[in-house]
PDB file of C-alpha atoms in Angstrom:
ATOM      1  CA  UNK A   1      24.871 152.224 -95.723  1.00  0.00           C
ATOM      2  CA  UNK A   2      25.188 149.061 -93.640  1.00  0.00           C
ATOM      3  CA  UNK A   3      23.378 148.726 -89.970  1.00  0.00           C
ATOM      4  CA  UNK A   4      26.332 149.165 -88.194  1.00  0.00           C
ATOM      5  CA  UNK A   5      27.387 152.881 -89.976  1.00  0.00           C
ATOM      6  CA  UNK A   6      23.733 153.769 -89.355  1.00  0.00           C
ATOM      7  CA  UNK A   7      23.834 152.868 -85.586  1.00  0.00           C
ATOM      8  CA  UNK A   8      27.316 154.623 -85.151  1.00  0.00           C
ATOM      9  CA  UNK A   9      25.709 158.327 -86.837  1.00  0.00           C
ATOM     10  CA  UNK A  10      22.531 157.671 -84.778  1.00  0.00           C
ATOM     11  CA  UNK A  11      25.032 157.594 -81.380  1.00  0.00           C
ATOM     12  CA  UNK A  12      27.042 160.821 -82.234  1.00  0.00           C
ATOM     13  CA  UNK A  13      23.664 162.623 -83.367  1.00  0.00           C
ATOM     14  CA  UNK A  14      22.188 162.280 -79.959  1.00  0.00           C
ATOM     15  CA  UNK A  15      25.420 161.927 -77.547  1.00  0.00           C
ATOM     16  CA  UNK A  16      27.075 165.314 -77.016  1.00  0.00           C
ATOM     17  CA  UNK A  17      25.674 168.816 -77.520  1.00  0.00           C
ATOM     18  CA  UNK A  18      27.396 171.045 -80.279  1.00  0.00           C
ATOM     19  CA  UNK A  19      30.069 173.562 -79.200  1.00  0.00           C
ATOM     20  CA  UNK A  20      27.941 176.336 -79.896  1.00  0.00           C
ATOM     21  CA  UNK A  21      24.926 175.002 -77.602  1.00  0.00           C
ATOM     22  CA  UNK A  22      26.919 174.518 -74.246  1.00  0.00           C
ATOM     23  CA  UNK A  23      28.883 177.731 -74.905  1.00  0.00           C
ATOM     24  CA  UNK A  24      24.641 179.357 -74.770  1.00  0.00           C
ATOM     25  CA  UNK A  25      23.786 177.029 -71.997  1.00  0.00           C
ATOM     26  CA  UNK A  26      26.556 178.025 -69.831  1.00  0.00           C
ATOM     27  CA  UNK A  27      26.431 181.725 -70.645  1.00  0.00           C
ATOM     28  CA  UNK A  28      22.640 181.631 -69.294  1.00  0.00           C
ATOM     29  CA  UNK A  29      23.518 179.659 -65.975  1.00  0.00           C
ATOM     30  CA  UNK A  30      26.499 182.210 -65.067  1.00  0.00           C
ATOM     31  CA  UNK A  31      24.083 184.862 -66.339  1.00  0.00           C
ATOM     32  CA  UNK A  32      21.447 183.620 -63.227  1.00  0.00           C
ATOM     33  CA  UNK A  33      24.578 183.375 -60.616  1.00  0.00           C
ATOM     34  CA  UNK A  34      25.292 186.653 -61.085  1.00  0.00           C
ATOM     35  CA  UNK A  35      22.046 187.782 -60.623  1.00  0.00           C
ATOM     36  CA  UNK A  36      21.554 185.784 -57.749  1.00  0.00           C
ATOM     37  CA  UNK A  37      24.778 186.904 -56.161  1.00  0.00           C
ATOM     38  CA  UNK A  38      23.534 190.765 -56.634  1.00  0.00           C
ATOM     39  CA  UNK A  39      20.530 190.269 -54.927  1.00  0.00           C
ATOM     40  CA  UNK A  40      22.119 189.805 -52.066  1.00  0.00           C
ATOM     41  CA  UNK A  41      23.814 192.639 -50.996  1.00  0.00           C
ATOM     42  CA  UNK A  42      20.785 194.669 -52.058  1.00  0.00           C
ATOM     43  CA  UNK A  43      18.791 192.840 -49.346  1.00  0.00           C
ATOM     44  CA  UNK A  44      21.467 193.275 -46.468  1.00  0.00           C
ATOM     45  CA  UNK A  45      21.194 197.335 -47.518  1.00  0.00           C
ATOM     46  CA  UNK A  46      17.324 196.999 -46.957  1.00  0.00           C
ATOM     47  CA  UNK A  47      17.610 195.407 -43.385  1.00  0.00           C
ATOM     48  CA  UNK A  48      20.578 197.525 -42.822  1.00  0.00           C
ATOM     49  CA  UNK A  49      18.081 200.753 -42.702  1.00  0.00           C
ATOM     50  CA  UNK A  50      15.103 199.130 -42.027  1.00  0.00           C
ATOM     51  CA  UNK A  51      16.893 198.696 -38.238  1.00  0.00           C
ATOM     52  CA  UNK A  52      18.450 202.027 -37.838  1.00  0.00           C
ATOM     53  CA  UNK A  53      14.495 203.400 -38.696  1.00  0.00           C
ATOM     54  CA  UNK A  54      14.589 204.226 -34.737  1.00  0.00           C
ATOM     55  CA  UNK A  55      17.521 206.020 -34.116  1.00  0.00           C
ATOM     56  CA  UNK A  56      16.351 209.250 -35.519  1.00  0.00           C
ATOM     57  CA  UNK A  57      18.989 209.206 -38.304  1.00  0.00           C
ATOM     58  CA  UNK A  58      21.383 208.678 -35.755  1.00  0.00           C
ATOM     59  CA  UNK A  59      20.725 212.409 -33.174  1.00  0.00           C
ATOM     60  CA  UNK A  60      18.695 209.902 -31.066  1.00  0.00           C
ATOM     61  CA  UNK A  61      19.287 207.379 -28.304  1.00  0.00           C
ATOM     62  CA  UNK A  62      18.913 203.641 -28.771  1.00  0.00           C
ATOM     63  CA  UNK A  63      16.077 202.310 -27.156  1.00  0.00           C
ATOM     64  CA  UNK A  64      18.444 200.223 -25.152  1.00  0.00           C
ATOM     65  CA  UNK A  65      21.282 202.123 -24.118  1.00  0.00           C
ATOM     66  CA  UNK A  66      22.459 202.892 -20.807  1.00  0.00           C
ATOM     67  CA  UNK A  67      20.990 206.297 -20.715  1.00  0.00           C
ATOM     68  CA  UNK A  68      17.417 205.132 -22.166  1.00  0.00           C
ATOM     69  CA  UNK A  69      17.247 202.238 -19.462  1.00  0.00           C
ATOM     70  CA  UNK A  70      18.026 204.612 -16.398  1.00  0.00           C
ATOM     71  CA  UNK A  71      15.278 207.600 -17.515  1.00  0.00           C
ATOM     72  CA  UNK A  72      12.730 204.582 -17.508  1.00  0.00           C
ATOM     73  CA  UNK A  73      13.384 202.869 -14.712  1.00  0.00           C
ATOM     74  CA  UNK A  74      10.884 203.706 -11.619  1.00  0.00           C
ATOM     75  CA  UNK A  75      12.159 206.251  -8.731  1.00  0.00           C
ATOM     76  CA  UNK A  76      12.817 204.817  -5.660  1.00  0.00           C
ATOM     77  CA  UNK A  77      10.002 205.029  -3.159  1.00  0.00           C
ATOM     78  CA  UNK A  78      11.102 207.196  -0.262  1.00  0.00           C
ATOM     79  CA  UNK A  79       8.534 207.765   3.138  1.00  0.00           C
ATOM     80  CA  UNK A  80       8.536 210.588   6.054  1.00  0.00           C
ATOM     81  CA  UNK A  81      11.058 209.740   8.212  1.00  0.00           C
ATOM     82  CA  UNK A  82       9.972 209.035  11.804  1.00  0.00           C
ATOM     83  CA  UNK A  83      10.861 211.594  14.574  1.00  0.00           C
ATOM     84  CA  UNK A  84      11.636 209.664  17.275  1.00  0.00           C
ATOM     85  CA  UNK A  85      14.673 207.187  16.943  1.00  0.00           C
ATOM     86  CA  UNK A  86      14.716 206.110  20.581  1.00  0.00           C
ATOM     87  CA  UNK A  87      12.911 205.354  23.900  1.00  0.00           C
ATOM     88  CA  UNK A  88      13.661 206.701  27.293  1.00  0.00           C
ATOM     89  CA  UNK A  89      13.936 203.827  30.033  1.00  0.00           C
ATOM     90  CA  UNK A  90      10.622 202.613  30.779  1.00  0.00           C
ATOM     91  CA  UNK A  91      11.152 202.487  34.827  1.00  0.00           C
ATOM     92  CA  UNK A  92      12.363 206.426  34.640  1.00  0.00           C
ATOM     93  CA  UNK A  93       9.537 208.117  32.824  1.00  0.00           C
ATOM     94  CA  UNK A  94       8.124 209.269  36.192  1.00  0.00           C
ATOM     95  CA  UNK A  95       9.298 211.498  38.685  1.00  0.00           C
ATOM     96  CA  UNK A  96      10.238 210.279  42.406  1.00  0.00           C
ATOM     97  CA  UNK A  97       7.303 212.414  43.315  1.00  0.00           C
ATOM     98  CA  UNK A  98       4.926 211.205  40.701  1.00  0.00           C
ATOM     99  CA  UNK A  99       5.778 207.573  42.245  1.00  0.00           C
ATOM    100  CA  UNK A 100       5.410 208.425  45.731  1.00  0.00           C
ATOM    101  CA  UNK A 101       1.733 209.702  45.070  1.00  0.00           C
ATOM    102  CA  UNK A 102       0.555 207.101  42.807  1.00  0.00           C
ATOM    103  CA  UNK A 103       1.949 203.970  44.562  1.00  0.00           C
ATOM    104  CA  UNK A 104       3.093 205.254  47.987  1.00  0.00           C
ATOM    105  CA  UNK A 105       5.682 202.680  49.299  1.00  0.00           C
ATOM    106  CA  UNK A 106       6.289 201.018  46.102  1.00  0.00           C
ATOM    107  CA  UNK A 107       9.331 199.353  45.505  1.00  0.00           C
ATOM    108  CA  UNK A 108      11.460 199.814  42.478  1.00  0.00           C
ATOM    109  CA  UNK A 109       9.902 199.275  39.460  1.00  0.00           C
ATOM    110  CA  UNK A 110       9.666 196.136  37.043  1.00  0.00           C
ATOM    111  CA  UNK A 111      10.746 196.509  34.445  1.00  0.00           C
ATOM    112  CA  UNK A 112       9.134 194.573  31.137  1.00  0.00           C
ATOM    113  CA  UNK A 113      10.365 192.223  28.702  1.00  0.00           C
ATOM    114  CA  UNK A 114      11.771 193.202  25.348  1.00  0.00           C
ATOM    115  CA  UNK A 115      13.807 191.817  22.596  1.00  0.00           C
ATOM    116  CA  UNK A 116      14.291 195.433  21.831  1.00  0.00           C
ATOM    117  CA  UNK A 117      14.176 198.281  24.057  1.00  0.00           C
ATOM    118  CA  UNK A 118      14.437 201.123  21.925  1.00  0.00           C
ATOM    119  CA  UNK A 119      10.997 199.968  20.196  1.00  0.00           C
ATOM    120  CA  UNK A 120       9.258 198.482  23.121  1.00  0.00           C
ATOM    121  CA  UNK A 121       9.309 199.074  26.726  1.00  0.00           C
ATOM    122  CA  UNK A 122       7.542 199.109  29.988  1.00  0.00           C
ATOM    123  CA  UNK A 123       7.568 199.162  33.648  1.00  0.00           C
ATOM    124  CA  UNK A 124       4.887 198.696  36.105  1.00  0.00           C
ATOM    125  CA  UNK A 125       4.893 199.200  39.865  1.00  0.00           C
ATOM    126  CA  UNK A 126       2.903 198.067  42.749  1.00  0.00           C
ATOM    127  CA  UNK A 127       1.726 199.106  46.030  1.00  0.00           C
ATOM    128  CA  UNK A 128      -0.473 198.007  49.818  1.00  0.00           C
ATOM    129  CA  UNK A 129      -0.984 200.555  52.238  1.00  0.00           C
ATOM    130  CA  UNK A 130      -2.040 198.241  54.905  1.00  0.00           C
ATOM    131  CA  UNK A 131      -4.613 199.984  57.227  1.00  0.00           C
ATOM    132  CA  UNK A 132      -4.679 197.378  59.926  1.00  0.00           C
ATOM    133  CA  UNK A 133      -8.175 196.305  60.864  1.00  0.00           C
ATOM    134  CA  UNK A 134      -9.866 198.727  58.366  1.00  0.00           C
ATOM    135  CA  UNK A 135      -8.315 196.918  55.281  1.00  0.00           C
ATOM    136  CA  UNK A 136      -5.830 197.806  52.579  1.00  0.00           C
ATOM    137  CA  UNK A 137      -5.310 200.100  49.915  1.00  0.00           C
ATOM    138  CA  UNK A 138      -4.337 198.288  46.809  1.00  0.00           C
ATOM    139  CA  UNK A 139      -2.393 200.585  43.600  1.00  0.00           C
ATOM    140  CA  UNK A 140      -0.899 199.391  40.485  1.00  0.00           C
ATOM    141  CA  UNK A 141       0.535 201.447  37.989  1.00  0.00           C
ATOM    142  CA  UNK A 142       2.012 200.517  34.768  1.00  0.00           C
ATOM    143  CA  UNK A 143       3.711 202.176  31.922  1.00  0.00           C
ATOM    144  CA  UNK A 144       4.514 200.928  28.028  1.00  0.00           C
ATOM    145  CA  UNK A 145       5.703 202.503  25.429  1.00  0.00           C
ATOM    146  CA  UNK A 146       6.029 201.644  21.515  1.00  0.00           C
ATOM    147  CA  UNK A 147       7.970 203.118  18.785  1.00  0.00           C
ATOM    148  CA  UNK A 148       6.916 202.680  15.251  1.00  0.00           C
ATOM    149  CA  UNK A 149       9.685 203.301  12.321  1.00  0.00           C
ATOM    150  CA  UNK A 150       9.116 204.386   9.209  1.00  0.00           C
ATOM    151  CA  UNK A 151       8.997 201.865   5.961  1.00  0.00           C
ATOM    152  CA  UNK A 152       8.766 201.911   2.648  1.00  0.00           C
ATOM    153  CA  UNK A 153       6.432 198.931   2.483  1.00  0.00           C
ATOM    154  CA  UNK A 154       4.073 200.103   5.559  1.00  0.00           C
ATOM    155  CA  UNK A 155       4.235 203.848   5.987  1.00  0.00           C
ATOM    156  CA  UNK A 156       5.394 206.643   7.867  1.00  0.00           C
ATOM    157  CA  UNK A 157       6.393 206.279  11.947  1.00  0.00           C
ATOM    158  CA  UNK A 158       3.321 208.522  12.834  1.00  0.00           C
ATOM    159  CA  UNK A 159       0.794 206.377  10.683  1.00  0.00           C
ATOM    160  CA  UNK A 160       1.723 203.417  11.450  1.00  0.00           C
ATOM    161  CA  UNK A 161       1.331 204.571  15.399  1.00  0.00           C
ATOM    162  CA  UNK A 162      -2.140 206.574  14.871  1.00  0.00           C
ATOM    163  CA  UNK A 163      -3.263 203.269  13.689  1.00  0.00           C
ATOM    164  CA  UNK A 164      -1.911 201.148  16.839  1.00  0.00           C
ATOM    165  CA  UNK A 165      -3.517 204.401  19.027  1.00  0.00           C
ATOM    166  CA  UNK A 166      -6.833 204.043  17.294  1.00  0.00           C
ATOM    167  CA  UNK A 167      -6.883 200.079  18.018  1.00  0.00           C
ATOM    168  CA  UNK A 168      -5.739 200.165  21.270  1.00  0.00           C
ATOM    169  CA  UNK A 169      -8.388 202.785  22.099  1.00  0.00           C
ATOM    170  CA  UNK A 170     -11.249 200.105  21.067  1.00  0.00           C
ATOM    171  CA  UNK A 171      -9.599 197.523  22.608  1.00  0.00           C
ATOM    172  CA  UNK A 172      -9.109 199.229  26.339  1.00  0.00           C
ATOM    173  CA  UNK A 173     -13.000 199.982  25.681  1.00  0.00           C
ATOM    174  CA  UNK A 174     -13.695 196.176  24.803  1.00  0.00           C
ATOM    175  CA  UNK A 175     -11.919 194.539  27.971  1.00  0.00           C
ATOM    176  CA  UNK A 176     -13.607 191.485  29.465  1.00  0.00           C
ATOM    177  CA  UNK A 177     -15.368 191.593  32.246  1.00  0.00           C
ATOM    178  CA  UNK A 178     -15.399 195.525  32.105  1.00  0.00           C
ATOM    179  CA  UNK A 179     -18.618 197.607  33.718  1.00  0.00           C
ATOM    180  CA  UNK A 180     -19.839 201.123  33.405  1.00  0.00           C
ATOM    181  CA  UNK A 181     -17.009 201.786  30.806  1.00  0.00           C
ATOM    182  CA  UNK A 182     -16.344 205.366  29.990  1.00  0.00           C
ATOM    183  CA  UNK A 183     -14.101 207.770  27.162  1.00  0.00           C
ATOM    184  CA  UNK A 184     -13.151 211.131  26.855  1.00  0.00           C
ATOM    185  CA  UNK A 185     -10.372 212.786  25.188  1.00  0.00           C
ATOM    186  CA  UNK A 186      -7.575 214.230  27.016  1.00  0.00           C
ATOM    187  CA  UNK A 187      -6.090 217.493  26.057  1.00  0.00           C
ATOM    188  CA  UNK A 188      -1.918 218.660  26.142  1.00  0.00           C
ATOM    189  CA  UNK A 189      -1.542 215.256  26.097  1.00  0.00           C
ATOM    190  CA  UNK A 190       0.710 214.439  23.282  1.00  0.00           C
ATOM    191  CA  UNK A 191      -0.517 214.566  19.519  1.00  0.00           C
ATOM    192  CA  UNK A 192      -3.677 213.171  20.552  1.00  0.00           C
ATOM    193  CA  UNK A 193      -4.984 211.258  24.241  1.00  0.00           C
ATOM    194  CA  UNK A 194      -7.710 209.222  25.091  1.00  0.00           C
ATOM    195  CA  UNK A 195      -8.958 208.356  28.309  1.00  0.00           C
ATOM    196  CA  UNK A 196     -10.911 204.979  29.575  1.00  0.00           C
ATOM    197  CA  UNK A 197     -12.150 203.887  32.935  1.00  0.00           C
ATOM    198  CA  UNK A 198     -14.477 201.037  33.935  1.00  0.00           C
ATOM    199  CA  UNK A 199     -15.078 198.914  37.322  1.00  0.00           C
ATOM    200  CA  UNK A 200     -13.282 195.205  37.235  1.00  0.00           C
ATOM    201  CA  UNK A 201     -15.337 193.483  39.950  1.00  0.00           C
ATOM    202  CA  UNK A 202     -13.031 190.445  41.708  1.00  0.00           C
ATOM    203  CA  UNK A 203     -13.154 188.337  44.784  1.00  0.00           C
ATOM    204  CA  UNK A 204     -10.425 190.639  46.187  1.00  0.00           C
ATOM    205  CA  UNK A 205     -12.656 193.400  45.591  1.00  0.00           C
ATOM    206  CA  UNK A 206     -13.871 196.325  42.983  1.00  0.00           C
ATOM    207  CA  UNK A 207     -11.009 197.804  41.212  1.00  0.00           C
ATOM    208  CA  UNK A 208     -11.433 201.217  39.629  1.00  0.00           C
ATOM    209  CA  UNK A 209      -9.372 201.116  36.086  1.00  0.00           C
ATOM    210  CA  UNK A 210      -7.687 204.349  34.660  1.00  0.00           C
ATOM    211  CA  UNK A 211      -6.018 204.045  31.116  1.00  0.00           C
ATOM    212  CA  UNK A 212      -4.816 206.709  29.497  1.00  0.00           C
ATOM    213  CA  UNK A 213      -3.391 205.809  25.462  1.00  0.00           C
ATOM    214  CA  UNK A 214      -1.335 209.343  24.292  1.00  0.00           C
ATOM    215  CA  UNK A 215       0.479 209.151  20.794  1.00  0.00           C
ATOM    216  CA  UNK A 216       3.315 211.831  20.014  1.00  0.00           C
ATOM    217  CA  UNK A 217       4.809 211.459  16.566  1.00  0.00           C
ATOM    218  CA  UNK A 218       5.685 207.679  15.990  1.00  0.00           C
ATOM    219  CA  UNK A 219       5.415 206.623  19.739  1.00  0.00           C
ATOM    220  CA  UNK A 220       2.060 205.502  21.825  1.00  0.00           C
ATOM    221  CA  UNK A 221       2.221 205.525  25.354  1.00  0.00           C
ATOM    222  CA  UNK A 222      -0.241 203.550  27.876  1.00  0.00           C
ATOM    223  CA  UNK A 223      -0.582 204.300  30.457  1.00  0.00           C
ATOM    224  CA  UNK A 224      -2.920 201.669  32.940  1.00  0.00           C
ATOM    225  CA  UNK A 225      -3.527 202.704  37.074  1.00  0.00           C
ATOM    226  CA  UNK A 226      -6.035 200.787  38.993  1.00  0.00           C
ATOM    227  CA  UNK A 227      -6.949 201.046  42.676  1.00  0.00           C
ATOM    228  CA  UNK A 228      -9.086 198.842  44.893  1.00  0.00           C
ATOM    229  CA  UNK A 229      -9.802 198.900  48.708  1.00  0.00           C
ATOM    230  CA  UNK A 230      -9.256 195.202  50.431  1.00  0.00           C
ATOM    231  CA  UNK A 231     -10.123 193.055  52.915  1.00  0.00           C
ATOM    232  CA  UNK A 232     -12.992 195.925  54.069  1.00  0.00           C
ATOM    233  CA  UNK A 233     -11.420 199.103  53.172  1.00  0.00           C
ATOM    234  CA  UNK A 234     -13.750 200.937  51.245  1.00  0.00           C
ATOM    235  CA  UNK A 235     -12.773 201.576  47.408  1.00  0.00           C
ATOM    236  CA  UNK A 236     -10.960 204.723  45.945  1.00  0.00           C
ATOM    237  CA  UNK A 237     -12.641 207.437  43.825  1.00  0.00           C
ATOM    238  CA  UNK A 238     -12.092 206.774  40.550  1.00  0.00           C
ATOM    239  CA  UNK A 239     -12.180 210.635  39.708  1.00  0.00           C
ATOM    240  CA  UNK A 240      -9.063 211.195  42.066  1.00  0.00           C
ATOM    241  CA  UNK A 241      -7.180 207.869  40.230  1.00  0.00           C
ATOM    242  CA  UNK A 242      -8.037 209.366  36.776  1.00  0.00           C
ATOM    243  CA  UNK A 243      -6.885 213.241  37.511  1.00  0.00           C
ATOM    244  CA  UNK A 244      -3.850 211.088  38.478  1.00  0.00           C
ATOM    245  CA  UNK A 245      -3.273 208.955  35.820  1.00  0.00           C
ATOM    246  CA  UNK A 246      -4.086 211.605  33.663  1.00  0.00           C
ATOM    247  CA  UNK A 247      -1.686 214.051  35.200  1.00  0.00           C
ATOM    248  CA  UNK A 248       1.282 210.778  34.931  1.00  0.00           C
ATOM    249  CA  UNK A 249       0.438 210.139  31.166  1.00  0.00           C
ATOM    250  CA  UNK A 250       1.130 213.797  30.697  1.00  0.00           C
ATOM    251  CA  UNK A 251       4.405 213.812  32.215  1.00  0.00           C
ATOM    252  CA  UNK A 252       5.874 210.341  30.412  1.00  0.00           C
ATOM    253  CA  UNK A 253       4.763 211.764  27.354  1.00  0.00           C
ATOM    254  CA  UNK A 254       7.055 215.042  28.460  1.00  0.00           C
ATOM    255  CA  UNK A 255       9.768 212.609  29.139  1.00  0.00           C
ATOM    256  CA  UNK A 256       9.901 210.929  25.348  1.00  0.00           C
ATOM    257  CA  UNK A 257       9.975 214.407  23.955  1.00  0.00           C
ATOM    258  CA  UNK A 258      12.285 215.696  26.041  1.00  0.00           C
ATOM    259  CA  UNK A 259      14.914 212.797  26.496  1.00  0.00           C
ATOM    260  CA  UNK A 260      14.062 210.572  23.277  1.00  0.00           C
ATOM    261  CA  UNK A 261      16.879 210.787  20.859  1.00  0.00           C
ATOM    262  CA  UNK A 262      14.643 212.797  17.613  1.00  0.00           C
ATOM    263  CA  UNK A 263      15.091 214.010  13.921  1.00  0.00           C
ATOM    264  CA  UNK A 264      13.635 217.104  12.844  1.00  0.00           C
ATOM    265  CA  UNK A 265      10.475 215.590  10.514  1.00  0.00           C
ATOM    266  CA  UNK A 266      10.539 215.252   6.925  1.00  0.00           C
ATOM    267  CA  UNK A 267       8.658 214.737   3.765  1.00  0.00           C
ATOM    268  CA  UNK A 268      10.831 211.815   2.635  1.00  0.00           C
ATOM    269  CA  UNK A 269      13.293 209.527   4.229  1.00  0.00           C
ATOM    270  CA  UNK A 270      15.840 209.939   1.603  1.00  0.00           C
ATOM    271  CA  UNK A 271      17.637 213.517   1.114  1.00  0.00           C
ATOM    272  CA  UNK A 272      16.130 216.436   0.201  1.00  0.00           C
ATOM    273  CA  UNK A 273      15.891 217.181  -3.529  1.00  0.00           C
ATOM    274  CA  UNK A 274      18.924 219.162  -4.793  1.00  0.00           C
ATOM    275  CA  UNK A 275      18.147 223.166  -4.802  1.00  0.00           C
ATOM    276  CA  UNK A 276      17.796 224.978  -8.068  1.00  0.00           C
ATOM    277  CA  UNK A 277      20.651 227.264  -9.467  1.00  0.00           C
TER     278      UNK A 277
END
């Protein structure tokens, strides 16, 4: 056999596979796509039930439908509402009469400063008896009121104004320059009343200081009255100015109950809970 023949064989030998081998061969490779291509459906099944596992074979909610997200969101807060909505006018909480004994000869009254009137107001009035060469007779009276409304964030009306009453108790108590400062409670005086008196020693002369603080429901009255006896007069009794600024508290705390526009108290600001069937 000559080289060439030889070389020739050798080439067909190791060139192309018989029939019978790539008819095996590609029988084994479709064999694997198939099984590949079966595998995959069977793993969609599995994550297919492996997320419905929560629903309770389906008599269950989702976890986030509309119904689910509304039984676990937080009530709304709700607070007592606050009784009174309003504030008589400051300069009309006393009587004529009232007036006329407390600061005899007073003009009309003055009325304070307020952004808002149905939360904060005050009037004050001022009188001189002038007693020719025995001296004067010096009275100031003043009246302010606050209104506290009720708030989710801070509280109820009336706590929020027990807590104002209890500082501006201590604070009365605590003013500069005070001496031979007293307190006593005050009775049918609102929810609760405190009296305060003390001696304020000036070049004028001594003035005898009455304040009475009174809280009813959500609103704390002040009430301040001071008396002093000038150039010579001789000063007032400070047990006649309290019995009188005690008797005026009394009667402007009358006047926010009676004429202060009010809602009947309740547990919650928000309406009452639906009754039962």
């Amino acid at each position: 056999m000559s080289e060439g023949t030889m070389q020739r064989r050798a080439q067909r030998d190791v060139g192309v596979a018989p029939t019978s081998f790539r008819q095996w061969g590609g029988a084994k490779r479709l064999r694997r796509a198939l099984v590949g291509a079966a595998a995959v459906p069977a793993m969609l099944i599995v994550a297919g039930c492996s997320s419905d596992s929560g629903s309770d074979d389906g008599k269950g909610e989702a976890a986030d439908s509309p119904a689910s997200a509304s039984a676990s969101a937080s009530p709304s807060p709700t607070v007592r509402a606050a009784v009174y909505k309003d504030l008589p006018d400051a300069c009309d909480v006393l009587s004529e009469k009232t007036l006329d004994d407390l600061v005899p000869k007073a003009k009309s009254g003055k009325e304070s400063q307020s952004d808002d009137i149905s939360t904060r107001a005050g009037c004050s009035w001022d009188s001189l008896a002038n007693n020719g060469v025995d001296g004067s007779q010096f009275r100031w009276l003043s009246v302010s009121m606050l209104r506290f409304e009720s708030d989710t964030t801070r509280g109820a009306g009336d706590e929020l104004a027990k807590e104002y009453y209890d500082k501006q108790v201590k604070d009365v108590q605590a003013a500069e320059d005070a001496r031979g400062t007293k307190a006593e409670p005050v009775t049918g005086t609102g929810d609760e009343a405190t009296a305060v008196r003390y001696d304020l020693k000036k070049k004028e002369g001594t003035f005898k200081q009455q304040t009475v603080v009174a809280r009813v429901e959500n609103v704390v009255i002040t009430l301040d009255y001071n008396g002093a006896g000038l150039a010579g007069d001789k000063a007032p009794s400070a047990d006649d100015l309290m019995k009188d600024a005690k008797k005026a508290a009394k009667e402007a705390v009358t006047t926010v109950t009676g004429s202060g526009e009010s809602a009947p108290p309740s547990k919650s600001a928000s309406s009452s809970a639906p009754s039962k069937d």
